[in-house]
Short mmCIF file of C-alpha atoms in Angstrom, two decimals:
data_model
loop_
_atom_site.label_atom_id
_atom_site.label_comp_id
_atom_site.label_asym_id
_atom_site.label_seq_id
_atom_site.Cartn_x
_atom_site.Cartn_y
_atom_site.Cartn_z
CA MET A 2 78.88 120.27 103.20
CA PRO A 3 75.85 118.92 101.33
CA ILE A 4 74.80 115.24 102.33
CA LEU A 5 76.12 112.78 99.76
CA GLU A 6 73.48 110.45 98.51
CA THR A 7 75.92 109.06 95.79
CA LEU A 8 78.95 108.55 94.28
CA PRO A 9 80.15 112.05 93.23
CA PRO A 10 80.16 112.84 89.21
CA GLU A 11 83.76 113.52 89.59
CA LEU A 12 84.68 109.86 90.50
CA GLU A 13 82.35 108.43 88.28
CA GLY A 14 84.13 106.76 85.59
CA VAL A 15 88.03 107.02 87.59
CA LEU A 16 87.26 104.39 90.26
CA PRO A 17 87.23 100.54 88.91
CA GLY A 18 83.44 99.35 88.61
CA ALA A 19 82.08 102.55 88.94
CA ALA A 20 80.94 103.79 85.32
CA GLY A 21 77.56 102.09 85.99
CA ALA A 22 77.01 103.64 89.70
CA ASN A 23 75.77 106.97 88.54
CA GLY A 24 72.59 107.40 90.63
CA ALA A 25 73.59 104.07 92.61
CA PRO A 26 72.09 104.43 96.42
CA VAL A 27 74.63 104.76 99.04
CA ALA A 28 74.11 102.54 101.77
CA GLY A 29 73.69 104.10 105.76
CA ALA A 30 76.03 107.01 104.92
CA PRO A 31 76.40 108.71 108.38
CA SER A 32 77.14 112.34 107.77
CA ALA A 33 77.63 114.59 105.05
CA ALA A 34 81.25 113.38 104.71
CA LEU A 35 81.26 110.01 104.82
CA VAL A 36 79.11 107.47 102.34
CA GLU A 37 79.33 103.70 101.67
CA VAL A 38 78.01 103.44 98.10
CA GLY A 39 76.16 100.29 97.78
CA GLN A 40 78.20 98.73 95.25
CA ALA A 41 80.74 96.32 96.80
CA SER A 42 84.25 96.40 95.85
CA SER A 43 86.00 92.80 95.01
CA ASN A 44 86.97 91.99 98.29
CA GLY A 45 83.17 91.92 99.52
CA HIS A 46 83.68 95.50 101.14
CA PRO A 47 81.37 98.17 100.26
CA ARG A 48 83.15 101.35 99.12
CA THR A 49 83.94 104.11 101.24
CA VAL A 50 84.13 107.54 100.07
CA PHE A 51 85.12 110.34 102.49
CA ALA A 52 84.82 113.75 100.91
CA THR A 53 86.26 116.21 102.69
CA ASP A 54 86.24 120.48 102.65
CA VAL A 55 89.94 121.09 102.70
CA THR A 56 92.48 120.76 99.87
CA ALA A 57 96.08 119.27 100.36
CA LEU A 58 97.18 122.84 100.62
CA GLY A 59 94.91 123.66 103.83
CA ARG A 60 92.57 125.92 101.66
CA TYR A 61 88.75 124.92 101.36
CA GLY A 62 87.72 122.59 98.51
CA THR A 63 86.57 119.27 98.00
CA GLU A 64 89.19 116.06 97.66
CA TRP A 65 88.22 112.45 98.59
CA LEU A 66 89.71 109.76 100.20
CA VAL A 67 88.68 106.29 98.26
CA LEU A 68 89.19 103.16 100.32
CA HIS A 69 87.66 100.36 97.99
CA ASP A 70 89.49 96.77 96.39
CA GLY A 71 92.79 96.83 99.37
CA ARG A 72 93.45 100.46 98.27
CA VAL A 73 93.00 103.64 99.63
CA GLN A 74 93.13 106.39 96.88
CA VAL A 75 93.24 109.92 97.28
CA PHE A 76 91.47 112.03 94.15
CA GLU A 77 91.57 115.93 93.85
CA PRO A 78 89.36 118.09 91.29
CA GLY A 79 90.73 117.71 87.70
CA ASP A 80 90.76 120.23 84.73
CA ASN A 81 87.65 118.38 83.06
CA GLY A 82 86.01 117.73 85.79
CA GLN A 83 87.02 114.41 86.57
CA ALA A 84 88.88 113.90 90.02
CA LYS A 85 92.52 113.12 89.35
CA LEU A 86 94.35 110.58 91.18
CA ARG A 87 96.47 112.17 93.88
CA CYS A 88 97.72 109.03 95.78
CA ASP A 89 97.25 105.36 95.64
CA LEU A 90 98.28 103.10 98.12
CA THR A 91 97.62 99.34 98.52
CA ILE A 92 96.31 97.92 102.03
CA ASP A 93 99.86 96.01 102.22
CA GLU A 94 101.93 98.94 102.23
CA ILE A 95 100.28 100.68 105.34
CA ARG A 96 101.05 99.68 109.01
CA GLU A 97 98.48 101.91 110.40
CA ALA A 98 96.20 105.01 109.94
CA ARG A 99 95.40 107.80 112.09
CA ALA A 100 93.42 111.03 112.20
CA GLU A 101 95.33 113.42 113.73
CA PRO A 102 93.90 117.08 114.48
CA LEU A 103 95.85 120.02 114.05
CA VAL A 104 95.41 123.79 114.81
CA GLY A 105 92.04 124.69 112.65
CA ASN A 106 91.87 121.17 110.73
CA GLY A 107 93.38 117.47 110.97
CA VAL A 108 95.16 115.02 108.69
CA LEU A 109 94.68 111.39 108.19
CA ARG A 110 97.59 110.31 107.92
CA VAL A 111 99.34 106.55 107.51
CA ARG A 112 102.54 105.24 108.67
CA THR A 113 103.55 102.68 105.33
CA THR A 114 106.56 100.78 105.31
CA ASP A 115 108.69 103.91 103.96
CA GLY A 116 107.70 106.52 106.62
CA TYR A 117 104.41 108.81 106.86
CA VAL A 118 102.38 110.03 104.09
CA ASP A 119 99.48 112.64 104.77
CA LEU A 120 96.70 111.66 102.81
CA ILE A 121 93.97 114.15 102.96
CA ARG A 122 93.06 117.35 105.36
CA TYR A 123 89.94 117.72 106.89
CA SER A 124 87.84 120.19 108.57
CA GLN A 125 87.22 119.79 112.50
CA ALA A 126 83.51 119.67 111.41
CA THR A 127 84.24 116.13 109.77
CA ALA A 128 86.91 115.11 112.34
CA GLY A 129 84.54 112.08 113.57
CA GLU A 130 84.06 110.91 109.92
CA ALA A 131 87.97 111.11 109.56
CA ASN A 132 88.39 108.84 112.68
CA MET A 133 85.84 106.50 111.48
CA VAL A 134 88.15 106.05 108.21
CA ALA A 135 91.12 105.70 110.00
CA ARG A 136 89.84 102.78 111.86
CA ARG A 137 88.46 101.01 108.69
CA VAL A 138 91.60 101.26 107.21
CA ASN A 139 93.12 100.02 110.47
CA ALA A 140 90.97 97.01 110.08
CA LEU A 141 92.00 96.08 106.90
CA VAL A 142 95.12 96.35 107.52
CA ASN A 143 95.11 94.05 110.80
CA HIS A 144 92.52 91.70 108.48
CA GLN A 145 89.50 92.47 111.30
CA GLU A 146 85.85 92.87 110.23
CA ILE A 147 84.37 96.13 109.70
CA ARG A 148 80.93 96.45 110.88
CA TYR A 149 79.00 98.75 108.30
CA ASP A 150 75.59 97.98 109.74
CA GLN A 151 76.33 100.20 112.52
CA VAL A 152 76.00 103.64 112.52
CA GLU A 153 78.66 105.77 114.56
CA ARG A 154 77.33 108.78 116.31
CA ARG A 155 80.14 111.63 117.35
#
């Protein structure tokens, strides 16, 4: 995956407050798969965008998990070049997040009040970033501070 330096064009205009984000710089992205877009969400946390290289069907392709404004949203490519929302959960619905390794790939899974939801699949090359996203979701669920200034290394 290429190193993402801005919000992917497919997500511009889809996310609240992203209409003016074209070319917005990324603050401290630790790898190609995880982007912290400099524009903060309404809750004061930077928007986190995790770009994966495996689709929900287990095929190679791009999908995005976006953590912002107290929500976890998953987008897939749409027909018109703009991303299409596939899953939308509030942090209040989530009890726990886990990045679970599978054979040949992994899945970012959350436990909600109604059961388990598989949010997004990822290749083993992006497993470290998937774990980081799971830790960030868990921090928000548990009302803990998220440290964005420290880059986590594998």
